[in-house]
Amino acid sequence: MRKFIITITAAIVFLFCSAAFASAETMMLEYDGGTHEYNGEVYALVVNNQLIDAALSPIIFNDRALVPVREIFEEVGATVNYVLDSQTVEVISDDYLITMRINDNVAYINGVKTNIPDNVVPKLIARVGGQTKTMVPVRFISETIGLDVEFDSEDGAILIDSDDYALSDEYQEPWVDEIVSTPQPVVPNVIDVAYDVIDDYNVKVTVETDEDMPQFSDFTLNSPERVVVDLQGAQLGNINENLNINESGVSSVRMGHNDERARIVIDVNNLKSYSVNKTDYNTLEISISTYEKQTATPAPEPTKKPSLPASTAPNTTSQYNGKKLIVLDAGHGGSDPGAIGNLDGTEILEKNLTLDITKKVKSILEDAGYAVSMTRTGDTLPSLVERPTQANEENAAVFVSIHINSVDNAPDANGTEVFYAESNNGDEYGTSSEQLAKNILSRMLYYMGSTNRGVKTAEHAVTKRCNMPAALAEVGFITNPVEVYNMTTDEYQQKAAQGIAEGIMITLKNVTVPN
């Protein structure tokens, strides 16, 4: 392992004081238990003449440049370990052992206590939805560790070299041609939407973008029948907003966009099946198949059987006009308030938030033509047995329970997670509880922009007792001051509800309820 000699150039001083030559960028960052908007400079990172493609490039934090630890030290031959339980970062080489703790300005170098300069502590920072990186002040890299650090003002780059590399014959600047400017987020535009009538019952719609096709999701809506495809982060280019087809069961293709996505809506009659496939880097094909419209004479009415009394009649999907039934469960209720938060001195009860959000989910689903049943519609307390029993007796297609998270003495805890029971994760319904949970979490994060706490397993009483795919969504933390405020607002509740509803709709297209 090389020995590293401290070499600090005058250019470093300039770096600490100014970021004027770097490229400005706006992005959402996650750190200190919350989500924050970053409007500042972003630098390229070059280590031993290698342009580093880091998950998070160097940024300015509290007027100091922060750089990612792992990318720098692994490039110069050291090993980097992160100890989760103690939030400790270890850098190990033949010549030194560096130990740092997150949010602590004291580090230990070969056992010697050392203060991190400028009182800027190591932090765990991530772009929203991206990989979390340990970021430290670049001055700590130069003054304390002894790597050569320079600032290239012309190209907006931070250059870090081991000393013997900087003095070797290999030293050159091949990376300069790779840096033109810090790339801004690319917004793909939909530049063409066309259709082909394959035969009397099949139509193909082709969507083309001017950049790589972004992530997409698809689902169906009823009353009237529609196939919906969302292109995340895309916008409509200069194209017509509607295509009138009126053939093979497809009446039209409609388009629109907002700040979050471009949406393609295909109006269909008698939908049989559909598929969405990426056929090229910038091309999506949506295949629609329809049934032949039936005009046959109705069969003779069968002999009527005596009706059961209302109190004993089975409550099945037959009373929902043959539609797949969704059962929604608002957590807690009645004498059980659930978790309790505080907002400006006012108690906020989980049972009220879950009911508000669940009602919004129900409204979205019903507006889309789906059949919905709720385990409670007011301040009542169905038991943990009654809730899944209702779903089983109603022969539901999916069951979703909605809750609000909490944790004592940890106000920074935040984010959204969705659970399913491993004991109820079969595929008898054509899809699994795990897939339902994944779909719900994906769409909630899409609309809410909250921290992704992942899909997890737990044997909750309400999900493990269901026959059908079942999931339990934890919207956010009632003990987090930002999230408890958000969850009391109608706008944020609507975002959570939209995500849950779309996750359900995406799942339902693959669900077949057994007889």
C-alpha positions as CSV (number, residue, x, y, z in Angstrom):
1,M,0.0,0.0,0.0
2,R,1.3,3.5,-0.9
3,K,2.2,6.0,1.8
4,F,0.3,9.2,1.3
5,I,2.0,12.6,1.8
6,I,0.0,15.7,2.8
7,T,0.0,18.1,-0.2
8,I,-2.3,21.0,0.0
9,T,-2.4,23.5,-2.8
10,A,-3.6,27.1,-2.8
11,A,-6.5,26.0,-5.0
12,I,-8.0,24.1,-2.1
13,V,-8.5,27.3,-0.2
14,F,-10.5,28.6,-3.2
15,L,-12.6,25.5,-3.2
16,F,-13.5,25.9,0.4
17,C,-14.6,29.5,-0.1
18,S,-16.4,29.4,-3.5
19,A,-18.3,27.1,-5.8
20,A,-18.9,29.6,-8.5
21,F,-17.5,27.5,-11.4
22,A,-19.4,24.3,-10.7
23,S,-22.7,23.5,-12.4
24,A,-25.9,24.4,-10.4
25,E,-28.5,21.7,-10.0
26,T,-31.8,21.2,-8.3
27,M,-32.5,17.8,-6.7
28,M,-34.2,16.2,-3.8
29,L,-31.9,14.8,-1.1
30,E,-32.6,12.6,1.9
31,Y,-30.6,13.1,5.1
32,D,-31.1,13.5,8.8
33,G,-34.4,11.6,8.6
34,G,-36.0,14.0,6.1
35,T,-36.3,15.0,2.5
36,H,-34.7,18.3,1.4
37,E,-34.5,20.3,-1.8
38,Y,-31.0,21.0,-2.9
39,N,-30.3,24.1,-5.1
40,G,-26.6,24.3,-5.3
41,E,-23.4,23.4,-7.1
42,V,-22.5,19.9,-8.1
43,Y,-18.9,18.9,-9.1
44,A,-17.4,16.2,-11.1
45,L,-15.1,13.8,-9.1
46,V,-11.8,12.7,-10.5
47,V,-9.6,10.3,-8.5
48,N,-6.2,9.3,-9.8
49,N,-7.2,10.7,-13.2
50,Q,-10.3,8.5,-13.3
51,L,-13.7,10.3,-13.7
52,I,-15.8,8.7,-11.0
53,D,-19.5,7.9,-11.7
54,A,-20.8,8.3,-8.2
55,A,-24.3,7.8,-7.0
56,L,-24.0,11.2,-5.5
57,S,-21.4,13.7,-6.8
58,P,-19.6,16.2,-4.6
59,I,-22.0,18.9,-3.3
60,I,-21.8,22.0,-1.1
61,F,-23.2,21.6,2.4
62,N,-23.1,24.4,5.0
63,D,-20.7,26.2,2.6
64,R,-18.3,23.3,2.5
65,A,-17.6,20.8,-0.2
66,L,-18.6,17.2,0.7
67,V,-17.3,14.2,-1.2
68,P,-18.3,10.5,-1.2
69,V,-16.0,8.3,1.0
70,R,-16.2,4.9,-0.7
71,E,-15.5,6.1,-4.2
72,I,-12.4,8.0,-3.2
73,F,-10.7,5.5,-0.9
74,E,-11.5,2.3,-3.0
75,E,-10.0,4.0,-6.0
76,V,-6.7,4.5,-4.2
77,G,-6.7,0.9,-2.9
78,A,-8.2,1.1,0.6
79,T,-11.2,-0.9,1.9
80,V,-14.3,0.9,3.2
81,N,-16.7,-0.8,5.6
82,Y,-19.9,0.6,7.1
83,V,-21.1,-0.8,10.4
84,L,-24.9,-0.3,10.5
85,D,-25.5,-0.8,14.2
86,S,-23.1,1.9,15.3
87,Q,-23.3,4.0,12.1
88,T,-19.5,3.8,11.8
89,V,-17.4,4.1,8.7
90,E,-14.1,2.3,8.6
91,V,-11.3,3.0,6.0
92,I,-8.6,0.3,6.1
93,S,-5.3,0.2,4.4
94,D,-1.8,-1.1,5.1
95,D,-0.8,2.3,6.5
96,Y,-3.9,3.5,8.4
97,L,-7.2,2.7,10.0
98,I,-9.7,5.6,9.9
99,T,-12.9,5.4,12.0
100,M,-15.7,8.0,11.6
101,R,-19.2,8.1,12.9
102,I,-22.2,9.6,11.2
103,N,-23.0,13.1,12.5
104,D,-19.9,13.2,14.7
105,N,-17.1,15.6,14.0
106,V,-14.5,13.4,15.8
107,A,-12.6,10.8,13.8
108,Y,-9.9,8.3,14.9
109,I,-6.8,7.8,12.6
110,N,-4.7,4.9,13.8
111,G,-6.3,5.3,17.2
112,V,-5.5,9.0,17.5
113,K,-8.5,11.3,18.1
114,T,-8.8,13.9,15.4
115,N,-11.3,16.7,14.9
116,I,-12.9,16.8,11.4
117,P,-12.2,20.4,10.1
118,D,-14.8,23.2,10.0
119,N,-17.2,21.2,12.4
120,V,-18.8,19.6,9.3
121,V,-19.7,16.1,10.2
122,P,-19.9,12.9,8.0
123,K,-23.4,12.5,6.8
124,L,-25.5,9.8,5.1
125,I,-27.0,11.5,2.0
126,A,-28.9,10.2,-0.9
127,R,-30.8,11.4,-3.9
128,V,-34.5,10.5,-3.4
129,G,-34.9,6.9,-4.5
130,G,-31.1,6.6,-5.0
131,Q,-28.2,4.9,-3.2
132,T,-27.2,6.4,0.2
133,K,-23.6,7.6,0.4
134,T,-21.3,8.6,3.3
135,M,-20.2,12.2,2.5
136,V,-17.3,13.9,4.3
137,P,-15.7,17.3,3.9
138,V,-13.0,17.4,1.2
139,R,-10.8,19.3,3.6
140,F,-10.7,16.2,5.8
141,I,-9.5,14.2,2.8
142,S,-6.7,16.6,2.2
143,E,-5.4,17.9,5.6
144,T,-6.0,14.8,7.7
145,I,-5.7,11.8,5.3
146,G,-3.0,13.3,3.2
147,L,-4.3,12.9,-0.4
148,D,-3.6,15.6,-2.9
149,V,-6.7,17.7,-3.5
150,E,-7.2,20.4,-6.2
151,F,-10.0,22.3,-7.6
152,D,-10.3,22.6,-11.4
153,S,-12.3,25.8,-11.8
154,E,-12.5,25.6,-15.6
155,D,-14.1,22.2,-15.6
156,G,-15.9,22.3,-12.3
157,A,-14.1,19.3,-10.9
158,I,-12.6,18.1,-7.7
159,L,-9.3,16.3,-8.4
160,I,-8.0,13.9,-5.7
161,D,-4.7,11.9,-6.2
162,S,-2.5,9.8,-4.1
163,D,0.9,11.5,-3.9
164,D,3.0,9.0,-5.8
165,Y,0.4,8.8,-8.5
166,A,0.5,12.6,-9.0
167,L,4.3,12.5,-9.4
168,S,4.3,9.5,-11.8
169,D,4.7,9.5,-15.5
170,E,1.0,8.4,-15.8
171,Y,-0.2,11.7,-14.7
172,Q,-2.3,13.4,-17.4
173,E,-5.8,14.6,-18.0
174,P,-7.7,12.1,-20.1
175,W,-10.9,12.9,-18.1
176,V,-11.2,16.5,-19.2
177,D,-12.9,15.5,-22.5
178,E,-15.5,13.6,-20.5
179,I,-16.5,16.7,-18.6
180,V,-18.5,19.2,-20.5
181,S,-20.8,20.3,-17.8
182,T,-22.7,18.6,-15.0
183,P,-25.6,16.8,-16.8
184,Q,-29.0,18.2,-16.0
185,P,-31.9,15.7,-15.6
186,V,-33.1,14.6,-19.0
187,V,-36.8,15.0,-19.6
188,P,-38.0,12.6,-22.3
189,N,-40.7,13.9,-24.7
190,V,-43.3,11.8,-26.4
191,I,-42.8,12.7,-30.0
192,D,-45.1,10.3,-31.8
193,V,-48.2,8.2,-31.0
194,A,-49.5,6.0,-33.8
195,Y,-51.8,3.0,-34.2
196,D,-52.2,0.0,-36.5
197,V,-55.4,-2.0,-36.8
198,I,-54.3,-5.6,-36.9
199,D,-57.7,-7.3,-37.5
200,D,-61.3,-7.0,-36.3
201,Y,-60.3,-7.5,-32.6
202,N,-56.7,-6.3,-32.3
203,V,-55.1,-2.9,-32.3
204,K,-51.5,-1.9,-31.7
205,V,-50.6,1.6,-30.4
206,T,-47.0,2.7,-30.7
207,V,-45.5,5.4,-28.4
208,E,-42.1,6.9,-29.3
209,T,-39.9,9.2,-27.2
210,D,-36.9,11.4,-28.1
211,E,-34.8,9.9,-25.3
212,D,-34.6,6.5,-23.7
213,M,-38.1,5.3,-22.7
214,P,-38.6,6.2,-19.1
215,Q,-40.1,3.9,-16.4
216,F,-43.7,3.2,-17.1
217,S,-46.7,1.7,-15.4
218,D,-50.1,0.5,-16.8
219,F,-53.5,-0.3,-15.4
220,T,-57.1,-0.5,-16.5
221,L,-60.1,1.6,-15.5
222,N,-63.8,0.8,-15.9
223,S,-67.0,2.8,-16.6
224,P,-66.0,3.5,-19.3
225,E,-63.3,0.9,-20.1
226,R,-59.8,2.3,-20.5
227,V,-56.2,1.2,-20.7
228,V,-53.9,3.7,-19.0
229,V,-50.1,3.9,-19.5
230,D,-48.0,6.4,-17.5
231,L,-44.5,7.4,-18.5
232,Q,-42.7,8.6,-15.4
233,G,-41.1,12.1,-15.8
234,A,-42.0,12.4,-19.5
235,Q,-43.8,15.2,-21.2
236,L,-45.8,15.5,-24.5
237,G,-43.9,16.9,-27.4
238,N,-45.5,18.7,-30.3
239,I,-48.0,16.0,-31.1
240,N,-51.8,15.8,-31.4
241,E,-53.5,15.2,-28.2
242,N,-56.1,12.7,-29.5
243,L,-56.4,9.9,-32.1
244,N,-59.8,8.8,-33.2
245,I,-59.8,5.1,-34.2
246,N,-63.3,3.7,-33.9
247,E,-62.2,0.3,-35.1
248,S,-61.8,-3.2,-33.6
249,G,-63.3,-2.1,-30.3
250,V,-60.9,0.8,-29.8
251,S,-62.6,4.2,-30.0
252,S,-59.7,6.6,-29.3
253,V,-56.3,7.3,-27.9
254,R,-56.0,10.4,-25.6
255,M,-52.9,12.0,-24.2
256,G,-52.0,14.4,-21.5
257,H,-49.2,15.3,-19.1
258,N,-48.4,17.1,-15.8
259,D,-45.2,17.8,-13.9
260,E,-44.8,14.1,-12.9
261,R,-45.7,12.1,-16.0
262,A,-47.1,11.8,-19.5
263,R,-50.3,9.7,-19.7
264,I,-51.6,7.6,-22.6
265,V,-55.3,6.6,-22.3
266,I,-56.8,4.1,-24.8
267,D,-60.6,4.0,-24.8
268,V,-61.9,0.4,-25.3
269,N,-65.1,-1.5,-25.6
270,N,-65.3,-5.2,-24.5
271,L,-61.6,-5.4,-23.5
272,K,-60.3,-9.0,-23.6
273,S,-56.6,-8.4,-22.8
274,Y,-53.7,-6.0,-23.3
275,S,-50.0,-5.9,-23.0
276,V,-47.3,-3.2,-22.8
277,N,-43.8,-3.9,-24.1
278,K,-40.7,-1.9,-24.7
279,T,-39.6,-2.9,-28.2
280,D,-36.7,-0.5,-28.6
281,Y,-34.7,1.9,-26.4
282,N,-37.3,4.7,-27.1
283,T,-40.4,2.7,-28.3
284,L,-43.3,1.2,-26.4
285,E,-46.0,-1.0,-28.0
286,I,-49.4,-1.3,-26.4
287,S,-51.4,-4.3,-27.8
288,I,-55.2,-4.3,-27.3
289,S,-57.5,-7.3,-27.9
290,T,-61.2,-7.1,-27.6
291,Y,-64.1,-9.5,-27.6
292,E,-66.7,-9.8,-30.4
293,K,-69.8,-8.0,-29.3
294,Q,-72.4,-10.6,-28.3
295,T,-75.9,-10.2,-29.8
296,A,-77.2,-13.7,-29.2
297,T,-80.7,-14.3,-27.9
298,P,-80.7,-14.6,-24.1
299,A,-81.0,-18.1,-22.7
300,P,-84.3,-19.1,-20.9
301,E,-84.4,-17.9,-17.3
302,P,-83.6,-20.7,-14.9
303,T,-86.1,-21.8,-12.3
304,K,-85.8,-19.4,-9.4
305,K,-84.6,-20.8,-6.0
306,P,-86.0,-19.4,-2.8
307,S,-84.1,-16.4,-1.6
308,L,-82.2,-16.6,1.7
309,P,-83.2,-14.1,4.4
310,A,-81.1,-10.9,4.3
311,S,-79.3,-11.8,7.5
312,T,-78.0,-15.1,6.2
313,A,-77.5,-14.4,2.4
314,P,-73.9,-14.9,1.5
315,N,-72.1,-11.5,0.7
316,T,-70.1,-12.4,-2.5
317,T,-69.0,-10.6,-5.5
318,S,-72.3,-11.4,-7.3
319,Q,-73.9,-8.4,-5.6
320,Y,-71.2,-6.2,-7.2
321,N,-72.3,-7.0,-10.8
322,G,-69.5,-9.5,-11.3
323,K,-66.8,-6.9,-10.6
324,K,-63.7,-7.8,-8.6
325,L,-64.2,-6.6,-5.1
326,I,-61.6,-4.6,-3.2
327,V,-61.9,-4.5,0.6
328,L,-60.3,-1.5,2.3
329,D,-59.5,-1.6,6.0
330,A,-58.9,1.7,7.9
331,G,-56.7,0.7,10.9
332,H,-57.9,1.0,14.5
333,G,-61.1,3.0,15.3
334,G,-63.6,3.4,18.2
335,S,-61.9,2.9,21.6
336,D,-58.6,2.1,19.9
337,P,-57.1,5.4,18.7
338,G,-53.9,3.7,17.3
339,A,-50.7,5.8,17.4
340,I,-51.0,9.3,18.8
341,G,-49.0,12.3,17.4
342,N,-48.9,16.0,18.3
343,L,-49.2,19.0,16.0
344,D,-48.9,22.4,17.6
345,G,-50.3,21.1,20.9
346,T,-53.2,19.2,19.3
347,E,-53.4,15.4,19.5
348,I,-53.5,13.7,16.1
349,L,-55.0,10.2,16.2
350,E,-54.0,7.4,13.8
351,K,-57.6,6.1,13.6
352,N,-58.8,9.5,12.1
353,L,-56.0,9.7,9.6
354,T,-56.5,6.1,8.4
355,L,-60.2,6.7,7.9
356,D,-59.7,9.9,6.0
357,I,-57.2,8.3,3.6
358,T,-59.2,5.1,3.2
359,K,-62.3,7.0,2.2
360,K,-60.2,8.9,-0.4
361,V,-58.9,5.5,-1.8
362,K,-62.5,4.3,-2.0
363,S,-63.6,7.4,-3.9
364,I,-60.7,7.1,-6.4
365,L,-61.4,3.4,-7.0
366,E,-65.2,3.8,-7.4
367,D,-64.7,6.8,-9.8
368,A,-62.6,4.4,-11.8
369,G,-65.5,1.9,-11.9
370,Y,-64.3,-0.6,-9.3
371,A,-66.3,-2.2,-6.5
372,V,-65.2,-1.3,-3.0
373,S,-66.2,-2.4,0.5
374,M,-64.8,-1.0,3.8
375,T,-64.4,-2.7,7.1
376,R,-65.4,0.5,8.8
377,T,-66.9,3.7,7.5
378,G,-67.0,5.5,10.8
379,D,-65.5,5.6,14.3
380,T,-66.1,1.9,15.0
381,L,-63.8,-0.9,16.0
382,P,-64.1,-4.2,14.1
383,S,-62.0,-6.9,15.6
384,L,-58.8,-8.2,14.0
385,V,-60.7,-11.3,13.2
386,E,-63.8,-9.6,11.8
387,R,-61.8,-7.5,9.3
388,P,-60.3,-10.3,7.2
389,T,-63.4,-12.5,7.8
390,Q,-65.4,-9.8,6.0
391,A,-63.0,-9.9,3.0
392,N,-63.2,-13.7,2.9
393,E,-67.0,-13.8,3.1
394,E,-67.3,-11.1,0.5
395,N,-65.0,-13.2,-1.8
396,A,-62.8,-10.1,-2.3
397,A,-60.0,-10.0,-4.9
398,V,-57.6,-8.0,-2.7
399,F,-57.5,-6.7,0.8
400,V,-55.6,-3.6,1.8
401,S,-55.2,-2.3,5.4
402,I,-54.1,1.4,5.9
403,H,-52.1,2.4,9.0
404,I,-49.8,5.2,10.2
405,N,-46.4,4.4,11.7
406,S,-44.9,5.6,15.0
407,V,-41.7,5.1,17.0
408,D,-40.9,6.4,20.5
409,N,-38.1,8.9,21.1
410,A,-37.1,9.0,17.4
411,P,-38.7,12.1,15.8
412,D,-36.4,11.8,12.8
413,A,-37.8,8.4,11.8
414,N,-39.8,8.8,8.5
415,G,-40.9,7.2,5.3
416,T,-43.4,4.8,3.8
417,E,-43.4,1.0,4.0
418,V,-45.8,-1.8,3.0
419,F,-46.1,-5.2,4.7
420,Y,-47.4,-8.6,3.6
421,A,-47.7,-11.9,5.5
422,E,-45.4,-14.6,4.3
423,S,-48.0,-17.2,5.3
424,N,-50.4,-15.6,2.9
425,N,-48.3,-15.2,-0.2
426,G,-49.5,-17.9,-2.6
427,D,-50.5,-17.4,-6.2
428,E,-53.9,-19.0,-6.2
429,Y,-55.4,-15.6,-7.3
430,G,-52.9,-15.2,-10.2
431,T,-50.6,-12.9,-8.2
432,S,-49.2,-12.7,-4.7
433,S,-49.5,-10.5,-1.6
434,E,-45.8,-9.6,-2.1
435,Q,-46.6,-8.2,-5.6
436,L,-49.6,-6.3,-4.3
437,A,-47.3,-4.7,-1.6
438,K,-44.7,-3.8,-4.2
439,N,-47.2,-2.2,-6.5
440,I,-48.8,-0.2,-3.7
441,L,-45.4,1.0,-2.4
442,S,-44.1,1.9,-5.9
443,R,-47.1,4.1,-6.6
444,M,-47.2,5.7,-3.1
445,L,-43.6,6.8,-3.5
446,Y,-44.3,8.1,-6.9
447,Y,-46.9,10.5,-5.7
448,M,-45.8,11.2,-2.2
449,G,-42.0,11.5,-2.7
450,S,-41.5,10.1,0.8
451,T,-38.5,8.0,2.0
452,N,-38.6,4.4,0.7
453,R,-38.6,2.0,3.7
454,G,-39.3,-0.9,1.5
455,V,-41.6,-3.9,1.2
456,K,-41.4,-6.1,4.4
457,T,-42.9,-9.2,5.8
458,A,-44.9,-9.4,9.1
459,E,-47.6,-11.8,10.3
460,H,-50.2,-9.1,10.9
461,A,-53.5,-10.5,12.1
462,V,-55.5,-8.9,9.3
463,T,-53.3,-9.9,6.4
464,K,-52.4,-13.5,7.4
465,R,-56.1,-14.4,7.8
466,C,-57.1,-13.4,4.3
467,N,-57.7,-15.9,1.5
468,M,-56.8,-13.3,-1.1
469,P,-53.7,-11.2,-1.7
470,A,-53.4,-8.8,1.2
471,A,-51.1,-5.9,2.2
472,L,-50.8,-3.4,5.0
473,A,-49.5,0.1,4.1
474,E,-47.8,2.4,6.7
475,V,-48.2,5.8,5.1
476,G,-45.8,7.7,7.3
477,F,-44.7,8.4,10.9
478,I,-47.2,10.2,13.2
479,T,-44.2,10.9,15.5
480,N,-42.3,12.8,12.8
481,P,-43.2,16.5,13.0
482,V,-43.0,17.0,9.2
483,E,-45.0,13.9,8.3
484,V,-47.7,14.3,10.9
485,Y,-48.4,17.8,9.4
486,N,-48.3,16.4,5.9
487,M,-50.8,13.6,6.7
488,T,-53.3,16.1,8.2
489,T,-53.5,18.0,4.9
490,D,-56.0,17.1,2.2
491,E,-53.4,17.4,-0.6
492,Y,-51.0,14.9,1.0
493,Q,-53.8,12.5,1.9
494,Q,-54.9,12.6,-1.7
495,K,-51.4,11.7,-2.9
496,A,-51.2,8.8,-0.6
497,A,-54.7,7.6,-1.6
498,Q,-53.9,7.9,-5.3
499,G,-50.8,5.8,-4.9
500,I,-52.6,3.1,-2.9
501,A,-55.5,3.1,-5.4
502,E,-53.2,2.8,-8.5
503,G,-51.2,0.0,-6.8
504,I,-54.4,-1.9,-6.3
505,M,-55.5,-1.3,-9.9
506,I,-52.2,-2.4,-11.3
507,T,-52.5,-5.6,-9.3
508,L,-56.1,-6.3,-10.2
509,K,-55.4,-6.8,-13.9
510,N,-53.6,-10.1,-12.9
511,V,-56.1,-11.3,-10.3
512,T,-58.5,-14.1,-10.9
513,V,-60.8,-14.8,-8.0
514,P,-61.2,-18.6,-7.6
515,N,-64.8,-19.9,-7.6
